[in-house]
PDB file of C-alpha atoms in Angstrom:
ATOM      1  CA  UNK Z   1      51.779 110.230 111.205  1.00 53.00           C
ATOM      2  CA  UNK Z   2      54.169 112.815 109.704  1.00 72.00           C
ATOM      3  CA  UNK Z   3      57.264 110.601 109.613  1.00 85.00           C
ATOM      4  CA  UNK Z   4      59.621 110.993 106.659  1.00 91.00           C
ATOM      5  CA  UNK Z   5      62.549 108.993 105.340  1.00 95.00           C
ATOM      6  CA  UNK Z   6      63.551 105.936 103.349  1.00 97.00           C
ATOM      7  CA  UNK Z   7      62.089 102.488 103.984  1.00 97.00           C
ATOM      8  CA  UNK Z   8      63.650  99.154 103.016  1.00 98.00           C
ATOM      9  CA  UNK Z   9      61.072  96.448 102.258  1.00 98.00           C
ATOM     10  CA  UNK Z  10      61.621  92.755 101.519  1.00 98.00           C
ATOM     11  CA  UNK Z  11      59.102  92.267  98.716  1.00 97.00           C
ATOM     12  CA  UNK Z  12      57.526  88.800  98.540  1.00 97.00           C
ATOM     13  CA  UNK Z  13      56.618  87.010  95.339  1.00 96.00           C
ATOM     14  CA  UNK Z  14      53.147  87.865  94.012  1.00 95.00           C
ATOM     15  CA  UNK Z  15      52.254  91.510  94.638  1.00 95.00           C
ATOM     16  CA  UNK Z  16      53.331  94.307  92.316  1.00 93.00           C
ATOM     17  CA  UNK Z  17      55.565  97.107  93.533  1.00 93.00           C
ATOM     18  CA  UNK Z  18      52.513  99.389  93.384  1.00 94.00           C
ATOM     19  CA  UNK Z  19      50.640  96.972  95.679  1.00 96.00           C
ATOM     20  CA  UNK Z  20      53.461  97.368  98.213  1.00 96.00           C
ATOM     21  CA  UNK Z  21      53.362 101.163  97.884  1.00 96.00           C
ATOM     22  CA  UNK Z  22      49.623 101.133  98.640  1.00 96.00           C
ATOM     23  CA  UNK Z  23      50.140  98.993 101.749  1.00 96.00           C
ATOM     24  CA  UNK Z  24      52.856 101.335 103.022  1.00 97.00           C
ATOM     25  CA  UNK Z  25      50.516 104.297 102.444  1.00 96.00           C
ATOM     26  CA  UNK Z  26      47.952 102.636 104.704  1.00 96.00           C
ATOM     27  CA  UNK Z  27      50.497 101.645 107.356  1.00 95.00           C
ATOM     28  CA  UNK Z  28      52.024 105.139 107.546  1.00 95.00           C
ATOM     29  CA  UNK Z  29      48.717 106.973 106.956  1.00 94.00           C
ATOM     30  CA  UNK Z  30      50.122 109.057 104.118  1.00 94.00           C
ATOM     31  CA  UNK Z  31      49.674 109.313 100.367  1.00 94.00           C
ATOM     32  CA  UNK Z  32      53.287 110.416 100.037  1.00 95.00           C
ATOM     33  CA  UNK Z  33      55.033 107.128  99.281  1.00 96.00           C
ATOM     34  CA  UNK Z  34      57.149 106.520  96.191  1.00 93.00           C
ATOM     35  CA  UNK Z  35      59.400 103.729  94.945  1.00 91.00           C
ATOM     36  CA  UNK Z  36      62.892 104.061  93.513  1.00 92.00           C
ATOM     37  CA  UNK Z  37      62.667 101.133  91.092  1.00 88.00           C
ATOM     38  CA  UNK Z  38      60.035  98.443  90.620  1.00 89.00           C
ATOM     39  CA  UNK Z  39      60.253  94.676  90.879  1.00 92.00           C
ATOM     40  CA  UNK Z  40      58.081  92.404  88.730  1.00 90.00           C
ATOM     41  CA  UNK Z  41      55.396  90.425  90.612  1.00 92.00           C
ATOM     42  CA  UNK Z  42      57.405  87.186  90.286  1.00 93.00           C
ATOM     43  CA  UNK Z  43      60.544  88.846  91.690  1.00 96.00           C
ATOM     44  CA  UNK Z  44      61.439  89.146  95.362  1.00 98.00           C
ATOM     45  CA  UNK Z  45      63.931  91.152  97.345  1.00 97.00           C
ATOM     46  CA  UNK Z  46      64.835  94.704  98.157  1.00 98.00           C
ATOM     47  CA  UNK Z  47      62.356  97.473  97.407  1.00 97.00           C
ATOM     48  CA  UNK Z  48      63.518 100.959  98.414  1.00 97.00           C
ATOM     49  CA  UNK Z  49      60.596 103.257  99.204  1.00 97.00           C
ATOM     50  CA  UNK Z  50      60.500 106.949 100.126  1.00 97.00           C
ATOM     51  CA  UNK Z  51      57.929 108.088 102.690  1.00 96.00           C
ATOM     52  CA  UNK Z  52      56.574 111.566 103.467  1.00 94.00           C
ATOM     53  CA  UNK Z  53      59.017 114.323 102.588  1.00 92.00           C
ATOM     54  CA  UNK Z  54      61.437 111.547 101.734  1.00 93.00           C
ATOM     55  CA  UNK Z  55      59.711 111.339  98.326  1.00 94.00           C
ATOM     56  CA  UNK Z  56      61.884 114.310  97.341  1.00 93.00           C
ATOM     57  CA  UNK Z  57      64.775 111.853  97.216  1.00 94.00           C
ATOM     58  CA  UNK Z  58      63.205 109.567  94.579  1.00 94.00           C
ATOM     59  CA  UNK Z  59      65.043 111.185  91.614  1.00 92.00           C
ATOM     60  CA  UNK Z  60      68.363 110.874  93.483  1.00 92.00           C
ATOM     61  CA  UNK Z  61      67.943 107.233  94.528  1.00 94.00           C
ATOM     62  CA  UNK Z  62      66.285 105.811  91.391  1.00 92.00           C
ATOM     63  CA  UNK Z  63      69.472 105.640  89.350  1.00 91.00           C
ATOM     64  CA  UNK Z  64      71.436 103.567  91.870  1.00 94.00           C
ATOM     65  CA  UNK Z  65      73.226 100.379  90.809  1.00 96.00           C
ATOM     66  CA  UNK Z  66      71.547  97.079  91.689  1.00 97.00           C
ATOM     67  CA  UNK Z  67      72.682  93.561  92.588  1.00 98.00           C
ATOM     68  CA  UNK Z  68      70.553  90.549  91.620  1.00 98.00           C
ATOM     69  CA  UNK Z  69      70.642  86.788  91.953  1.00 98.00           C
ATOM     70  CA  UNK Z  70      68.751  84.962  89.213  1.00 98.00           C
ATOM     71  CA  UNK Z  71      67.902  81.391  88.223  1.00 98.00           C
ATOM     72  CA  UNK Z  72      67.161  80.349  84.634  1.00 97.00           C
ATOM     73  CA  UNK Z  73      65.729  77.234  83.029  1.00 96.00           C
ATOM     74  CA  UNK Z  74      67.527  75.997  79.930  1.00 95.00           C
ATOM     75  CA  UNK Z  75      65.902  74.956  76.684  1.00 93.00           C
ATOM     76  CA  UNK Z  76      62.879  77.211  77.016  1.00 94.00           C
ATOM     77  CA  UNK Z  77      61.737  80.675  75.918  1.00 95.00           C
ATOM     78  CA  UNK Z  78      58.547  82.609  76.650  1.00 95.00           C
ATOM     79  CA  UNK Z  79      56.986  85.825  75.371  1.00 92.00           C
ATOM     80  CA  UNK Z  80      57.698  87.592  78.683  1.00 92.00           C
ATOM     81  CA  UNK Z  81      61.243  86.165  78.930  1.00 93.00           C
ATOM     82  CA  UNK Z  82      60.372  84.671  82.332  1.00 94.00           C
ATOM     83  CA  UNK Z  83      58.507  81.595  83.517  1.00 95.00           C
ATOM     84  CA  UNK Z  84      55.193  83.459  83.893  1.00 93.00           C
ATOM     85  CA  UNK Z  85      54.812  83.859  80.125  1.00 92.00           C
ATOM     86  CA  UNK Z  86      53.541  81.741  77.268  1.00 92.00           C
ATOM     87  CA  UNK Z  87      56.107  79.308  75.844  1.00 95.00           C
ATOM     88  CA  UNK Z  88      57.267  80.439  72.403  1.00 93.00           C
ATOM     89  CA  UNK Z  89      60.135  77.962  71.851  1.00 93.00           C
ATOM     90  CA  UNK Z  90      61.666  74.934  73.501  1.00 91.00           C
ATOM     91  CA  UNK Z  91      64.393  72.421  72.833  1.00 86.00           C
ATOM     92  CA  UNK Z  92      65.709  69.177  74.242  1.00 83.00           C
ATOM     93  CA  UNK Z  93      69.227  70.540  73.673  1.00 81.00           C
ATOM     94  CA  UNK Z  94      69.962  72.225  77.008  1.00 83.00           C
ATOM     95  CA  UNK Z  95      73.491  73.321  76.176  1.00 85.00           C
ATOM     96  CA  UNK Z  96      76.086  74.520  78.676  1.00 92.00           C
ATOM     97  CA  UNK Z  97      76.856  78.071  79.756  1.00 94.00           C
ATOM     98  CA  UNK Z  98      80.567  78.830  80.039  1.00 93.00           C
ATOM     99  CA  UNK Z  99      82.474  81.814  81.414  1.00 91.00           C
ATOM    100  CA  UNK Z 100      83.388  82.898  77.883  1.00 94.00           C
ATOM    101  CA  UNK Z 101      79.665  83.286  77.152  1.00 96.00           C
ATOM    102  CA  UNK Z 102      79.425  85.921  79.898  1.00 97.00           C
ATOM    103  CA  UNK Z 103      82.385  88.013  78.725  1.00 96.00           C
ATOM    104  CA  UNK Z 104      80.546  89.910  75.924  1.00 96.00           C
ATOM    105  CA  UNK Z 105      78.052  91.221  78.460  1.00 97.00           C
ATOM    106  CA  UNK Z 106      80.514  92.845  80.842  1.00 97.00           C
ATOM    107  CA  UNK Z 107      80.957  96.605  80.815  1.00 97.00           C
ATOM    108  CA  UNK Z 108      78.851  99.131  78.934  1.00 97.00           C
ATOM    109  CA  UNK Z 109      76.559  97.358  76.489  1.00 97.00           C
ATOM    110  CA  UNK Z 110      73.317  97.955  74.623  1.00 96.00           C
ATOM    111  CA  UNK Z 111      70.164  96.071  75.567  1.00 95.00           C
ATOM    112  CA  UNK Z 112      66.808  95.886  73.785  1.00 90.00           C
ATOM    113  CA  UNK Z 113      63.908  96.419  76.246  1.00 87.00           C
ATOM    114  CA  UNK Z 114      61.489  93.447  76.264  1.00 86.00           C
ATOM    115  CA  UNK Z 115      57.954  93.922  74.970  1.00 79.00           C
ATOM    116  CA  UNK Z 116      56.609  92.942  78.385  1.00 78.00           C
ATOM    117  CA  UNK Z 117      58.072  95.906  80.256  1.00 76.00           C
ATOM    118  CA  UNK Z 118      56.907  99.241  81.654  1.00 77.00           C
ATOM    119  CA  UNK Z 119      59.061 101.276  79.269  1.00 79.00           C
ATOM    120  CA  UNK Z 120      56.896 103.812  77.428  1.00 83.00           C
ATOM    121  CA  UNK Z 121      56.772 104.439  73.697  1.00 82.00           C
ATOM    122  CA  UNK Z 122      54.465 107.216  72.469  1.00 78.00           C
ATOM    123  CA  UNK Z 123      53.021 107.550  75.966  1.00 79.00           C
ATOM    124  CA  UNK Z 124      52.024 103.893  76.235  1.00 83.00           C
ATOM    125  CA  UNK Z 125      53.758 101.121  78.192  1.00 83.00           C
ATOM    126  CA  UNK Z 126      55.260  98.328  76.122  1.00 79.00           C
ATOM    127  CA  UNK Z 127      53.380  95.619  78.016  1.00 79.00           C
ATOM    128  CA  UNK Z 128      50.107  97.323  77.037  1.00 81.00           C
ATOM    129  CA  UNK Z 129      51.035  96.954  73.361  1.00 80.00           C
ATOM    130  CA  UNK Z 130      52.120  93.350  74.012  1.00 78.00           C
ATOM    131  CA  UNK Z 131      48.787  92.443  75.623  1.00 84.00           C
ATOM    132  CA  UNK Z 132      47.053  93.754  72.513  1.00 80.00           C
ATOM    133  CA  UNK Z 133      49.274  91.570  70.336  1.00 81.00           C
ATOM    134  CA  UNK Z 134      51.099  94.581  68.895  1.00 83.00           C
ATOM    135  CA  UNK Z 135      54.842  94.419  68.333  1.00 82.00           C
ATOM    136  CA  UNK Z 136      56.359  97.923  68.301  1.00 81.00           C
ATOM    137  CA  UNK Z 137      59.805  99.016  67.208  1.00 82.00           C
ATOM    138  CA  UNK Z 138      62.137  99.450  70.182  1.00 85.00           C
ATOM    139  CA  UNK Z 139      65.527 101.061  70.361  1.00 88.00           C
ATOM    140  CA  UNK Z 140      68.301  99.512  72.447  1.00 91.00           C
ATOM    141  CA  UNK Z 141      69.479 101.527  75.442  1.00 93.00           C
ATOM    142  CA  UNK Z 142      72.849 101.615  77.147  1.00 96.00           C
ATOM    143  CA  UNK Z 143      73.366  99.744  80.405  1.00 97.00           C
ATOM    144  CA  UNK Z 144      76.442  98.778  82.419  1.00 98.00           C
ATOM    145  CA  UNK Z 145      77.163  95.309  83.790  1.00 98.00           C
ATOM    146  CA  UNK Z 146      79.775  95.856  86.492  1.00 98.00           C
ATOM    147  CA  UNK Z 147      80.170  92.164  87.338  1.00 98.00           C
ATOM    148  CA  UNK Z 148      78.570  88.940  86.187  1.00 97.00           C
ATOM    149  CA  UNK Z 149      79.251  85.485  87.599  1.00 97.00           C
ATOM    150  CA  UNK Z 150      77.915  81.979  87.100  1.00 97.00           C
ATOM    151  CA  UNK Z 151      77.102  80.742  90.608  1.00 97.00           C
ATOM    152  CA  UNK Z 152      75.550  77.348  89.751  1.00 96.00           C
ATOM    153  CA  UNK Z 153      74.867  75.162  86.743  1.00 96.00           C
ATOM    154  CA  UNK Z 154      73.071  71.887  86.319  1.00 93.00           C
ATOM    155  CA  UNK Z 155      71.763  69.901  83.382  1.00 89.00           C
ATOM    156  CA  UNK Z 156      68.579  71.970  83.124  1.00 92.00           C
ATOM    157  CA  UNK Z 157      69.276  75.296  84.822  1.00 95.00           C
ATOM    158  CA  UNK Z 158      71.900  77.837  85.820  1.00 97.00           C
ATOM    159  CA  UNK Z 159      72.207  80.721  88.285  1.00 98.00           C
ATOM    160  CA  UNK Z 160      73.800  84.130  87.957  1.00 98.00           C
ATOM    161  CA  UNK Z 161      74.834  86.986  90.227  1.00 98.00           C
ATOM    162  CA  UNK Z 162      74.691  90.370  88.521  1.00 98.00           C
ATOM    163  CA  UNK Z 163      75.860  93.830  89.591  1.00 98.00           C
ATOM    164  CA  UNK Z 164      74.412  96.255  87.087  1.00 98.00           C
ATOM    165  CA  UNK Z 165      73.241  99.771  86.368  1.00 97.00           C
ATOM    166  CA  UNK Z 166      69.654 100.877  86.796  1.00 94.00           C
ATOM    167  CA  UNK Z 167      67.471 100.015  83.800  1.00 92.00           C
ATOM    168  CA  UNK Z 168      68.937  96.545  83.230  1.00 96.00           C
ATOM    169  CA  UNK Z 169      66.445  93.800  82.350  1.00 95.00           C
ATOM    170  CA  UNK Z 170      67.827  90.608  83.893  1.00 97.00           C
ATOM    171  CA  UNK Z 171      65.442  88.326  81.996  1.00 96.00           C
ATOM    172  CA  UNK Z 172      66.659  89.819  78.714  1.00 96.00           C
ATOM    173  CA  UNK Z 173      70.270  89.423  79.825  1.00 97.00           C
ATOM    174  CA  UNK Z 174      69.621  85.731  80.546  1.00 97.00           C
ATOM    175  CA  UNK Z 175      68.014  85.204  77.143  1.00 96.00           C
ATOM    176  CA  UNK Z 176      70.906  86.920  75.364  1.00 96.00           C
ATOM    177  CA  UNK Z 177      73.573  84.973  77.290  1.00 96.00           C
ATOM    178  CA  UNK Z 178      71.843  81.713  76.376  1.00 95.00           C
ATOM    179  CA  UNK Z 179      71.770  82.707  72.688  1.00 94.00           C
ATOM    180  CA  UNK Z 180      75.502  83.447  72.836  1.00 94.00           C
ATOM    181  CA  UNK Z 181      76.016  79.934  74.212  1.00 93.00           C
ATOM    182  CA  UNK Z 182      73.942  78.458  71.398  1.00 92.00           C
ATOM    183  CA  UNK Z 183      70.962  77.548  73.539  1.00 92.00           C
ATOM    184  CA  UNK Z 184      67.874  79.207  75.015  1.00 95.00           C
ATOM    185  CA  UNK Z 185      66.767  80.023  78.556  1.00 96.00           C
ATOM    186  CA  UNK Z 186      64.081  81.803  80.524  1.00 97.00           C
ATOM    187  CA  UNK Z 187      64.244  83.305  84.005  1.00 97.00           C
ATOM    188  CA  UNK Z 188      62.497  81.346  86.755  1.00 97.00           C
ATOM    189  CA  UNK Z 189      63.589  83.233  89.898  1.00 98.00           C
ATOM    190  CA  UNK Z 190      64.898  86.700  90.643  1.00 98.00           C
ATOM    191  CA  UNK Z 191      65.915  88.293  93.924  1.00 98.00           C
ATOM    192  CA  UNK Z 192      67.299  91.810  94.316  1.00 98.00           C
ATOM    193  CA  UNK Z 193      69.834  91.865  97.122  1.00 98.00           C
ATOM    194  CA  UNK Z 194      71.208  95.397  96.918  1.00 97.00           C
ATOM    195  CA  UNK Z 195      70.232  98.875  95.703  1.00 96.00           C
ATOM    196  CA  UNK Z 196      73.048 101.415  95.912  1.00 94.00           C
ATOM    197  CA  UNK Z 197      74.243 101.353  99.531  1.00 94.00           C
ATOM    198  CA  UNK Z 198      71.143  99.513 100.772  1.00 97.00           C
ATOM    199  CA  UNK Z 199      71.142  95.773 101.483  1.00 97.00           C
ATOM    200  CA  UNK Z 200      68.338  93.218 101.623  1.00 98.00           C
ATOM    201  CA  UNK Z 201      69.704  92.114 105.003  1.00 97.00           C
ATOM    202  CA  UNK Z 202      68.425  95.388 106.476  1.00 97.00           C
ATOM    203  CA  UNK Z 203      64.951  95.198 104.899  1.00 98.00           C
ATOM    204  CA  UNK Z 204      61.702  94.570 106.772  1.00 97.00           C
ATOM    205  CA  UNK Z 205      58.783  92.365 105.762  1.00 97.00           C
ATOM    206  CA  UNK Z 206      55.259  93.769 105.542  1.00 96.00           C
ATOM    207  CA  UNK Z 207      54.287  91.522 108.452  1.00 96.00           C
ATOM    208  CA  UNK Z 208      57.002  93.059 110.627  1.00 96.00           C
ATOM    209  CA  UNK Z 209      55.854  96.571 109.766  1.00 96.00           C
ATOM    210  CA  UNK Z 210      52.192  95.833 110.404  1.00 95.00           C
ATOM    211  CA  UNK Z 211      53.058  94.635 113.935  1.00 96.00           C
ATOM    212  CA  UNK Z 212      54.886  97.862 114.841  1.00 95.00           C
ATOM    213  CA  UNK Z 213      53.718 100.721 117.046  1.00 95.00           C
ATOM    214  CA  UNK Z 214      53.686 104.294 115.613  1.00 93.00           C
ATOM    215  CA  UNK Z 215      57.005 105.003 117.318  1.00 94.00           C
ATOM    216  CA  UNK Z 216      58.560 101.846 115.915  1.00 95.00           C
ATOM    217  CA  UNK Z 217      57.281 102.682 112.434  1.00 96.00           C
ATOM    218  CA  UNK Z 218      58.966 106.066 112.583  1.00 95.00           C
ATOM    219  CA  UNK Z 219      62.153 104.398 113.806  1.00 95.00           C
ATOM    220  CA  UNK Z 220      62.071 102.014 110.841  1.00 97.00           C
ATOM    221  CA  UNK Z 221      62.677 104.923 108.463  1.00 97.00           C
ATOM    222  CA  UNK Z 222      66.215 105.843 107.446  1.00 96.00           C
ATOM    223  CA  UNK Z 223      66.634 109.631 107.876  1.00 94.00           C
ATOM    224  CA  UNK Z 224      66.944 111.468 104.577  1.00 93.00           C
ATOM    225  CA  UNK Z 225      70.492 112.665 105.196  1.00 92.00           C
ATOM    226  CA  UNK Z 226      71.646 109.115 105.980  1.00 93.00           C
ATOM    227  CA  UNK Z 227      69.944 107.672 102.893  1.00 94.00           C
ATOM    228  CA  UNK Z 228      72.048 109.720 100.502  1.00 93.00           C
ATOM    229  CA  UNK Z 229      75.313 108.135  99.433  1.00 90.00           C
ATOM    230  CA  UNK Z 230      77.004 111.495  98.830  1.00 94.00           C
ATOM    231  CA  UNK Z 231      80.035 113.127 100.399  1.00 95.00           C
ATOM    232  CA  UNK Z 232      79.289 115.580 103.219  1.00 95.00           C
ATOM    233  CA  UNK Z 233      80.249 119.220 102.920  1.00 95.00           C
ATOM    234  CA  UNK Z 234      80.076 121.505 105.977  1.00 95.00           C
ATOM    235  CA  UNK Z 235      79.697 125.212 105.215  1.00 95.00           C
ATOM    236  CA  UNK Z 236      80.562 128.030 107.644  1.00 94.00           C
ATOM    237  CA  UNK Z 237      77.748 130.025 109.271  1.00 95.00           C
ATOM    238  CA  UNK Z 238      78.233 132.987 106.912  1.00 95.00           C
ATOM    239  CA  UNK Z 239      76.782 130.894 104.070  1.00 95.00           C
ATOM    240  CA  UNK Z 240      73.530 129.898 105.851  1.00 95.00           C
ATOM    241  CA  UNK Z 241      71.428 132.531 104.052  1.00 94.00           C
ATOM    242  CA  UNK Z 242      73.031 131.606 100.733  1.00 94.00           C
ATOM    243  CA  UNK Z 243      71.804 128.043 101.163  1.00 94.00           C
ATOM    244  CA  UNK Z 244      68.351 128.991 102.464  1.00 93.00           C
ATOM    245  CA  UNK Z 245      67.764 131.452  99.622  1.00 92.00           C
ATOM    246  CA  UNK Z 246      69.134 129.227  96.864  1.00 90.00           C
ATOM    247  CA  UNK Z 247      72.159 131.398  96.080  1.00 93.00           C
ATOM    248  CA  UNK Z 248      75.285 129.634  94.766  1.00 95.00           C
ATOM    249  CA  UNK Z 249      77.964 129.345  97.423  1.00 95.00           C
ATOM    250  CA  UNK Z 250      81.421 130.458  96.189  1.00 95.00           C
ATOM    251  CA  UNK Z 251      83.604 127.580  97.400  1.00 94.00           C
ATOM    252  CA  UNK Z 252      85.837 125.009  95.648  1.00 93.00           C
ATOM    253  CA  UNK Z 253      83.883 121.853  94.716  1.00 94.00           C
ATOM    254  CA  UNK Z 254      84.051 118.876  92.403  1.00 94.00           C
ATOM    255  CA  UNK Z 255      81.389 118.235  89.742  1.00 94.00           C
ATOM    256  CA  UNK Z 256      79.208 115.934  91.844  1.00 94.00           C
ATOM    257  CA  UNK Z 257      76.400 115.872  94.412  1.00 95.00           C
ATOM    258  CA  UNK Z 258      77.026 116.674  98.068  1.00 96.00           C
ATOM    259  CA  UNK Z 259      75.112 116.399 101.338  1.00 96.00           C
ATOM    260  CA  UNK Z 260      75.125 120.041 102.411  1.00 96.00           C
ATOM    261  CA  UNK Z 261      75.415 121.125 106.041  1.00 96.00           C
ATOM    262  CA  UNK Z 262      75.722 124.563 107.579  1.00 94.00           C
ATOM    263  CA  UNK Z 263      77.589 123.855 110.775  1.00 87.00           C
ATOM    264  CA  UNK Z 264      75.946 120.603 111.895  1.00 88.00           C
ATOM    265  CA  UNK Z 265      72.507 121.384 110.365  1.00 93.00           C
ATOM    266  CA  UNK Z 266      71.639 119.273 107.319  1.00 94.00           C
ATOM    267  CA  UNK Z 267      70.064 121.315 104.514  1.00 95.00           C
ATOM    268  CA  UNK Z 268      69.837 119.059 101.496  1.00 94.00           C
ATOM    269  CA  UNK Z 269      71.525 118.160  98.204  1.00 96.00           C
ATOM    270  CA  UNK Z 270      74.002 120.460  96.497  1.00 95.00           C
ATOM    271  CA  UNK Z 271      75.687 120.252  93.121  1.00 96.00           C
ATOM    272  CA  UNK Z 272      79.338 121.201  92.760  1.00 95.00           C
ATOM    273  CA  UNK Z 273      80.550 122.946  89.612  1.00 92.00           C
ATOM    274  CA  UNK Z 274      84.217 121.994  89.526  1.00 86.00           C
ATOM    275  CA  UNK Z 275      86.446 124.738  88.053  1.00 88.00           C
ATOM    276  CA  UNK Z 276      83.774 127.414  88.640  1.00 91.00           C
ATOM    277  CA  UNK Z 277      84.167 126.936  92.409  1.00 91.00           C
ATOM    278  CA  UNK Z 278      80.431 127.115  93.125  1.00 94.00           C
ATOM    279  CA  UNK Z 279      78.023 124.976  95.105  1.00 96.00           C
ATOM    280  CA  UNK Z 280      74.357 125.182  94.047  1.00 95.00           C
ATOM    281  CA  UNK Z 281      71.487 123.735  96.080  1.00 94.00           C
ATOM    282  CA  UNK Z 282      69.519 121.222  93.998  1.00 93.00           C
ATOM    283  CA  UNK Z 283      67.091 120.071  96.697  1.00 92.00           C
ATOM    284  CA  UNK Z 284      66.421 121.877  99.973  1.00 92.00           C
ATOM    285  CA  UNK Z 285      65.331 119.273 102.537  1.00 88.00           C
ATOM    286  CA  UNK Z 286      65.574 121.094 105.850  1.00 76.00           C
ATOM    287  CA  UNK Z 287      62.112 120.645 107.359  1.00 51.00           C
ATOM    288  CA  UNK Z 288      61.443 124.251 108.383  1.00 46.00           C
ATOM    289  CA  UNK Z 289      62.156 125.637 104.928  1.00 40.00           C
ATOM    290  CA  UNK Z 290      60.271 125.316 101.661  1.00 39.00           C
ATOM    291  CA  UNK Z 291      61.876 123.620  98.692  1.00 39.00           C
TER     292      UNK Z 291
END
């Protein structure tokens, strides 16, 4: 099967994101499958995968904002910052999370990556150091929390809905919010409901995919041009060779990415230059041309 595009999968609890990638490789009979952001084994929800030539889109989709719904248990902390880890602290004082405790985490903030994460330091993933009992120095990185709301709270747990930038660790956010409220908490459930323009409501389960015919499998893929959340720009015919040969097109543009068309033919991703009035092709995706 030579199908290409973007695939929305509803990841169940248990398998890793790489496990899902391997299953999609078998279903579509291709090694060319890539993810645009992992989910931990305990997490469920939307996994956006790129199939075939669609893997060229991975760098452009990986940085998309995400929306999560999370549940946390009060009065408990673990080494992984979620319920799968070893308990490192607990308390009978459950505390109460209030709206004012969320306020410091809105907007652009710094967050310290957890030791049990895939972030690399000196070529080695942090969780590999953690499994060896080695604590390494980590630097906080900038993230953006666009919105943060308390959706439920009981005596022993609370729930949050978070709209955030890529690279946000929700379990760390939960731990830090609890500390601000004078208590402790660890994440017990996490579901990702949105990635950029893609919604969990449109995702397919592995069982649904495995029951599909080859034609249905191809139809399950979002075409590359539709998967990009960029403004369209239609160029006149005289610029076709410019685009095909990678020459900058002398037209007024803003400093952002565009979906580039010549007439009605989709060619790929272009980058505008603003005051320089140029459009440069960053990724040529038209199937009968090389990159």
